[in-house]
Amino acid sequence: MDSALAQLKLEALLAEIRVDYGDLEPAVDAAIEAVKDALMKIPEEKVPRSLASGFLDDLGVPEDRSLLEFKRPESFTLVGSYSTRTMARPATVVDLAMRIPKACFYEKDYLNHRYHAKRALYLAYVFKILSKCGFFKSIEWAFLHHDARKPVLVLHTASGMFDLRVIPTISSNVFDISKLDDGRSNVHNEGTGEPLQATPSYNGSILEDMFVEELSTVEKNLLCHSRRLQEAVMLLKVWLRQRSSYGQPDTMNGFLLSIMILHLSSVAGGQRLSNHMTALQNFRVSLEMIGNDLPCACNALGFRLELQGTERRPALTVDESRVLFPDTYGTNLLFRMTKNSLKELKLFAERTLEAITADSGFQESFLAAVDFASYFDCQIRLEIDDTSKCDFSNDGAWRGSEGKAENVLSKALKDRTKLVRVLRRTIASGWNPKKGLSKFLPSKIQIGAILNDIENAYRMVDVGPSADKKEESAKFRSFWGKKAELRRFKDGTIAEAVGWECEPWKRHLIIARVSEYILIRHFAGAGPVETVSDQLDFSLLDKNQDSIGSTPKILQALEEFTKRLKALALPLKISSVQPISAAFRHAAVYTPRPRHSTKGGVVGVFLEPLEVMIQLEGSGRWPNDVIAIKKTKAAFCLKIADSMHKQWHLDSVVSEDAVDILMNGFAFRISIAYEKDPTLIKHKGMAAISNISIKDDLIFHSVHSSTLNGLQGRCPAYGPTVRLAKRWIGAHLFSDVITEEAIELLVAYIFTRPQPMFPPSTRITGFLRFLRLLANYDWHLSPLIVDINGDMSSKDRETVVAFFEATRRGEHADFYEGSKGPAMFIATSYDMQSVTSTRCLPLKPALKRLVAYAKSSAALLTSNITGMDNRWQSLFRTPLNCYDAVLVLQRKSLPHPGRVLFSPELGKLQAAFVCPDVRSHLAFRTNQLFVGFNPVVEFVQDIKAKFGDYYDVWYDVLGSDVIGLTLQKQEVFVGTKRKRNDENSIVENLVSLGKGLVASIYLKVKEK
Amino acid sequence: MGKSEKNASRSEVNLVKEKKIKKKVLEGGKLLVEKKKKISSEKKKRSLDLVPMPERTSEDEDGDRLKKKKKISEKKLGKKKEIVEEDDSDLEITLKKKKKKRKKKLVEEIEDGENEQKVEKTLKKKKFVEETEDGQKEQKVVKTLKKKKVVEEIEDGENEQKVEKTLKKKKFVEETEDGQKEQKVVKTLKKKKVVEEIEGGQHEEKVEKALKKQKKMLVEDGNQQKLEKKLKKKKKEVEPVVPASSGGAGSGDGEAGKTLQGMEKWIAEYNARRPGIHVLQEQLDSFIADYEEREEQARKERQVAASGDGWTVVTRQKGKRRSADATSGIAVGAVHAAVAANAEKKTQALNDFYKFQKRDTHRNEVAQLQLKFQEDKKKIAQLRAARKFRPY
């Protein structure tokens, strides 16, 4: 990321986020003057409790402890990002610290939320006065870092240029600092007799107010003159903003980031950052600190703020999940952070650093959104009823249940996950201190989990302690409840265990099952646990069952088939047999099921062939002529089929271009690769590209197949993701827009280049990322380099990019369909020019449509995952009103009527033809076996032959019962010609073309 | 394109000559129509469901086109061919609609059109005939006009029919079609040879062989791909007939083949492509056998031709090439590794020997870098315009 290009990109990014302070400054000054004017004039009087009654009740501060005499603020200081010139758009909040005079507080007000109560009262009074002054458009209540104890005021200016945030502070001599140490307890439940608990977070919330101004001054002094450091802070902010945890109360924020930078550039922090380094270098070093050494960095944060003298040690034990600094005695600025959020930050930083290389990493660091829906593999929603009573003791009870959920789940899932993260709830806007908090807290908790490797994640048994260890066993039992049982294992040990046995193709649901069970067990009275796991599985069902279950049978059959092939006595020996079809590598949407012949013949009519490539030993007797080679191959295939029949009694269905041998209920379609085949020419170099269609390019297929098979081995979620992606493409009638191989490569890209995230481990997350890739990638300006085995050198990449740019300039036009190269340029190590998978498809207008669909589907899927929406099926339901004509097919004529997902929603379309009698279909439904025959494809070919010049045809090869037609917008057809192109006659033609298949035809209603 | 181009060009010629011939046509038209009717009825008796239906329709279409041409020519004479073709289907449709009203007129016109064609063809002699696809009919017409050379062809046509009949009995349907088509195509290219060959062999088997020979030539021909495309196109046109005859459903009537559409058609096609392993095997075997034979013959011919001048041509003998030197193990034509390395070193060393060389390379590098920087800048500007740098 140090190249000149990266620098240019960085400049562009900074230009987008930088704020023009020259414009802002006068406006800010004016606003502050207005605030001062309003506040400095008013009389000092007693503030009535009614101004913040609801809030004070929530805090549990009695009336006699919250008497406040209003005194005018001591001072106003600009703090935060505005003062240090590190604001990053779109956030334009100017922080104004308003110091409350010491005279407002008693010495012991740090106890039992009394400080917080007075602070809120004071602020409520300010609110009252400022809302009268009329300078500001509106004033809103908010919370500092989502801490419900600490309300702040947000003043919206009329110009909308910025918002002014008023943060009440106190001077550092108001309370005795030693009483506010991490280990002290300052919230006493008097009379309950419960043992005292340390209240580090409570203490921190008071200390924070005491030091904000002081820290801000130090920040200002350093950062104001160091442009590079300012930029580094801004970059870190952008980086963090793109991560899912941004805005979470328990993680880093802009303030902490700038403190960190401050520290790292100081002598105490080892001067790791400096103004002499570029912003990017500073950014990178900071990330390294977060990734490797954040505790140390944080530790030092405390050190930086070390207060004189008194040695303080935690007096009480502190909750385990807190971030603490046992060895130093400074103020813990990270008092809101938990160990889990620290871990999350660390993972973010690590993944980002992995992505940063000499020429990449910019996109991953600053522009890629790492949000809740796409970052986590598993999303769980838990509805808890814990907000009815507001208990503020240490952070608030709701934070307590969030922490508990995190702990319980982490413990239950153990090494199944890399990270379990509960998103902290935030208080909804519209709150004011007269009202209680409870109504403004959402009751749903969002939980995300990142899975470990699949072997661990989808383990069927959780083994507990052995039966001898009584104590541990008891713990285990109490944790798991009824599910725990004693089991005897193969190695003879007897141990407590929890079993999650299920069918192999339902293993991806184990995580959901475990978390559902354990959450319900530990949260009595919790609402239903929703998990995002199997919501999209419906789309892959064939006759209500996932056909992937037959994959083992297929592989077994292949093995036997190979054996038998090799045992044949043929003129040339078979040197290798290689599977080609996607069904062999779990990537076919529908895996063929075995069809067994019975007495009456073969049961079932349609069978999809499994393609297998055969290589023969070398021979000098191959002809030179293209047609002759083809014929010779066909003859050889026939010979093989014949021998298979004679030797093994295997039947076959043969035509000249497809030889299908039936075995174990499957049909193996054999094709022969001949190494001197003219198709090979293109592999000799960049310049020579042959015009072989993808179907015929066996060499491509064999490499493609084996490479992706390897990927499937490494990432088991690859197969299901590809299946969903293919199904989606089909469901939106895009079968003719993009090749299957291109889809497979797109999905492979997600798995091979997942940074800044982890490779997806579940199908839904994978599918979401696929949609986003499709929607967001800049297809026109950059090639997509899919390096599946990581064997492309940087030189290779450069060649690809150079080649791509050349095609976009219009060179190499003869290789591709479009003059500027393929609309979608996907380069792999075995197809650097993107000739095979995307040479012809998709075309540019079709790609545009595809991208638009992907965008809306991605948005819908995101809101489904986050629980804002629950329309999972709509992802695969395609709108039919955008076609000029819609042909609905007879289900009985479809090869697999069980694969139709929905009956078409025709809405306002106007019926132009309805098939009067859905008769039986003559020879069609007899016992004849059709191998690789799809009437829909045949029909589409016929339509194209006849109306290809007028209409674009959109269809689904997998199993929708609709075909869409759209009129090509070409001037040739406008005017008199179009008029004569009478719709009725077209409908008539379509009906006769698709006799026996078309059930009805609908036309778009014309707008008048 | 093949067919449509021809049609278009044909009708264009018509247009040009239209005025001149018009009178003649009007007079001769009726006569010709009558004659043609006779012929077609005769043919019906003779030909056993063989006259492919699409050809008939194409003839009709020709008529349509001509009528259309007239209309267009009234507006504009030199309109593009393509558009005319695209409107064919429309025209058909409109014609159907207005059928009742204009039926009589239309029939006349169509027939007129046909006749015009025929007449012209006779004028344009053989060349034209060669180009027409529906050779049979035209041949009949030509027959009536008594051109000597063409008579041979008609015999040839009859042969075809015979051959096909017998072949069909053997269920060589596909092959026959291929043969038929290829025959025609080859005819247009290498007519003379074919005719001779077919004439020479009245026997069925011989004819069959001849068919294969034509195929052979087909392959041999430089225009292979073009021909293939033509074949494919033709296949599509003729295909609807296949299921009717092969399935035994059609009783020889051309109309039955025409109506086969949708599911039935696709299933029939599917089945037609799968006539059984032995049939396919025989076809392929004979193809390969022929291919080899042809190769052999071509080789011999080349030798004969070359040695005709009294020279003996020395040709490379087939067989395993010596790929490596027996003693050293170095591949033939390869350079010894040490030598190669040495050579490389030399060239490397020479690159920056002189000062100006160094200066040049340096200058080039700088220029390259500058160029790249400029390109990068352009790229960034593009991205920026597309708001690609906005992180929110």
mmCIF file of C-alpha atoms in Angstrom, chain A residues 5 8-9 12-13 16-17 89-90 238 242 362 366-367 623 625 627-628 631 635 638 642 653-655 778 781 805 893 922 924 928-931 933 935 938-939 942 950 977 982 985 992-993 995-997, chain B residues 79 83 86-87 90-91 93 97 219 224 228 259 261-267 269-271 273-274 276-278 280-281 283-284 287-288 291-292 373 376-377 379-380 382-384 387-392:
data_model
loop_
_atom_site.group_PDB
_atom_site.id
_atom_site.type_symbol
_atom_site.label_atom_id
_atom_site.label_comp_id
_atom_site.label_asym_id
_atom_site.label_seq_id
_atom_site.Cartn_x
_atom_site.Cartn_y
_atom_site.Cartn_z
ATOM 1 C CA LEU A 5 -1.156 4.779 -6.751
ATOM 2 C CA LEU A 8 -3.171 9.033 -4.888
ATOM 3 C CA LYS A 9 -6.063 6.971 -3.635
ATOM 4 C CA ALA A 12 -8.773 11.151 -2.832
ATOM 5 C CA LEU A 13 -10.148 9.485 0.266
ATOM 6 C CA GLU A 16 -13.804 13.086 0.678
ATOM 7 C CA ILE A 17 -13.731 13.019 4.459
ATOM 8 C CA ARG A 89 -17.164 13.319 7.255
ATOM 9 C CA PRO A 90 -20.018 12.511 7.345
ATOM 10 C CA VAL A 238 -12.812 5.641 8.776
ATOM 11 C CA GLN A 242 -16.562 0.476 8.427
ATOM 12 C CA PHE A 362 -6.836 0.218 0.312
ATOM 13 C CA PHE A 366 -11.263 1.916 4.198
ATOM 14 C CA LEU A 367 -14.018 1.158 1.767
ATOM 15 C CA PRO A 623 -6.091 -37.199 -37.667
ATOM 16 C CA ASP A 625 -8.460 -32.317 -39.352
ATOM 17 C CA ILE A 627 -13.940 -32.522 -37.996
ATOM 18 C CA ALA A 628 -12.094 -35.776 -38.263
ATOM 19 C CA LYS A 631 -15.644 -37.828 -35.355
ATOM 20 C CA ALA A 635 -16.310 -43.103 -32.482
ATOM 21 C CA LEU A 638 -19.158 -45.201 -28.873
ATOM 22 C CA ASP A 642 -20.215 -50.635 -26.552
ATOM 23 C CA VAL A 653 -27.927 -43.684 -24.520
ATOM 24 C CA VAL A 654 -25.833 -42.403 -27.366
ATOM 25 C CA SER A 655 -25.883 -39.679 -29.906
ATOM 26 C CA ASP A 778 -16.390 -1.970 -10.389
ATOM 27 C CA LEU A 781 -12.809 -0.363 -14.478
ATOM 28 C CA GLU A 805 -6.697 -2.260 -19.752
ATOM 29 C CA SER A 893 -44.122 -30.703 -19.063
ATOM 30 C CA LEU A 922 -48.272 -38.323 -25.789
ATOM 31 C CA PHE A 924 -43.674 -37.591 -23.150
ATOM 32 C CA GLN A 928 -38.721 -43.354 -21.861
ATOM 33 C CA LEU A 929 -35.532 -42.095 -20.301
ATOM 34 C CA PHE A 930 -34.321 -38.678 -21.361
ATOM 35 C CA VAL A 931 -30.748 -37.919 -20.526
ATOM 36 C CA PHE A 933 -32.951 -33.142 -22.195
ATOM 37 C CA PRO A 935 -37.678 -28.835 -23.116
ATOM 38 C CA GLU A 938 -35.224 -26.316 -26.582
ATOM 39 C CA PHE A 939 -38.110 -23.901 -26.454
ATOM 40 C CA ASP A 942 -36.752 -22.006 -30.924
ATOM 41 C CA TYR A 950 -37.028 -8.591 -31.659
ATOM 42 C CA LYS A 977 -42.369 -1.751 -38.721
ATOM 43 C CA ASP A 982 -48.734 -7.422 -34.364
ATOM 44 C CA SER A 985 -49.576 -12.926 -34.243
ATOM 45 C CA SER A 992 -47.418 -22.989 -31.694
ATOM 46 C CA LEU A 993 -43.667 -22.995 -31.051
ATOM 47 C CA LYS A 995 -47.022 -26.525 -28.095
ATOM 48 C CA GLY A 996 -47.382 -28.817 -25.122
ATOM 49 C CA LEU A 997 -45.195 -26.637 -22.950
ATOM 50 C CA LYS B 79 -33.604 -0.758 -49.668
ATOM 51 C CA ILE B 83 -34.942 -5.423 -43.300
ATOM 52 C CA GLU B 86 -36.963 -9.589 -41.128
ATOM 53 C CA ASP B 87 -40.343 -8.578 -42.214
ATOM 54 C CA ASP B 90 -44.795 -10.199 -40.442
ATOM 55 C CA LEU B 91 -45.786 -10.283 -43.957
ATOM 56 C CA ILE B 93 -49.026 -12.885 -40.806
ATOM 57 C CA LYS B 97 -55.209 -11.924 -42.080
ATOM 58 C CA VAL B 219 -14.033 -31.903 -45.611
ATOM 59 C CA GLN B 224 -15.022 -26.250 -44.618
ATOM 60 C CA GLU B 228 -20.550 -26.605 -42.099
ATOM 61 C CA THR B 259 -47.361 -29.212 -37.936
ATOM 62 C CA GLN B 261 -44.066 -28.438 -33.015
ATOM 63 C CA GLY B 262 -43.395 -27.914 -29.369
ATOM 64 C CA MET B 263 -42.937 -30.882 -27.109
ATOM 65 C CA GLU B 264 -43.510 -33.424 -29.846
ATOM 66 C CA LYS B 265 -40.945 -31.827 -32.055
ATOM 67 C CA TRP B 266 -38.288 -31.657 -29.377
ATOM 68 C CA ILE B 267 -38.848 -35.233 -28.335
ATOM 69 C CA GLU B 269 -35.505 -34.457 -32.389
ATOM 70 C CA TYR B 270 -34.085 -35.965 -29.250
ATOM 71 C CA ASN B 271 -34.925 -39.418 -30.482
ATOM 72 C CA ARG B 273 -30.297 -37.819 -32.562
ATOM 73 C CA ARG B 274 -30.174 -41.165 -30.853
ATOM 74 C CA GLY B 276 -28.943 -46.454 -31.608
ATOM 75 C CA ILE B 277 -25.375 -47.290 -30.982
ATOM 76 C CA HIS B 278 -24.856 -49.553 -33.977
ATOM 77 C CA LEU B 280 -24.100 -44.397 -35.145
ATOM 78 C CA GLN B 281 -21.110 -46.634 -35.063
ATOM 79 C CA GLN B 283 -21.875 -44.022 -39.686
ATOM 80 C CA LEU B 284 -18.783 -42.986 -37.892
ATOM 81 C CA PHE B 287 -16.784 -41.672 -42.184
ATOM 82 C CA ILE B 288 -13.414 -42.462 -40.752
ATOM 83 C CA TYR B 291 -11.495 -40.034 -44.445
ATOM 84 C CA GLU B 292 -8.488 -42.275 -44.361
ATOM 85 C CA PHE B 373 1.854 7.843 -12.906
ATOM 86 C CA ASP B 376 -2.817 6.191 -12.373
ATOM 87 C CA LYS B 377 -3.899 9.763 -12.022
ATOM 88 C CA LYS B 379 -7.728 6.233 -13.133
ATOM 89 C CA ILE B 380 -8.109 7.965 -9.811
ATOM 90 C CA GLN B 382 -12.314 8.309 -13.004
ATOM 91 C CA LEU B 383 -12.902 6.577 -9.706
ATOM 92 C CA ARG B 384 -13.369 9.849 -7.948
ATOM 93 C CA ARG B 387 -17.668 8.507 -6.022
ATOM 94 C CA LYS B 388 -15.651 5.431 -5.293
ATOM 95 C CA PHE B 389 -13.742 7.015 -2.466
ATOM 96 C CA ARG B 390 -16.597 7.972 -0.286
ATOM 97 C CA PRO B 391 -16.487 5.698 2.714
ATOM 98 C CA TYR B 392 -20.053 6.381 3.712
#
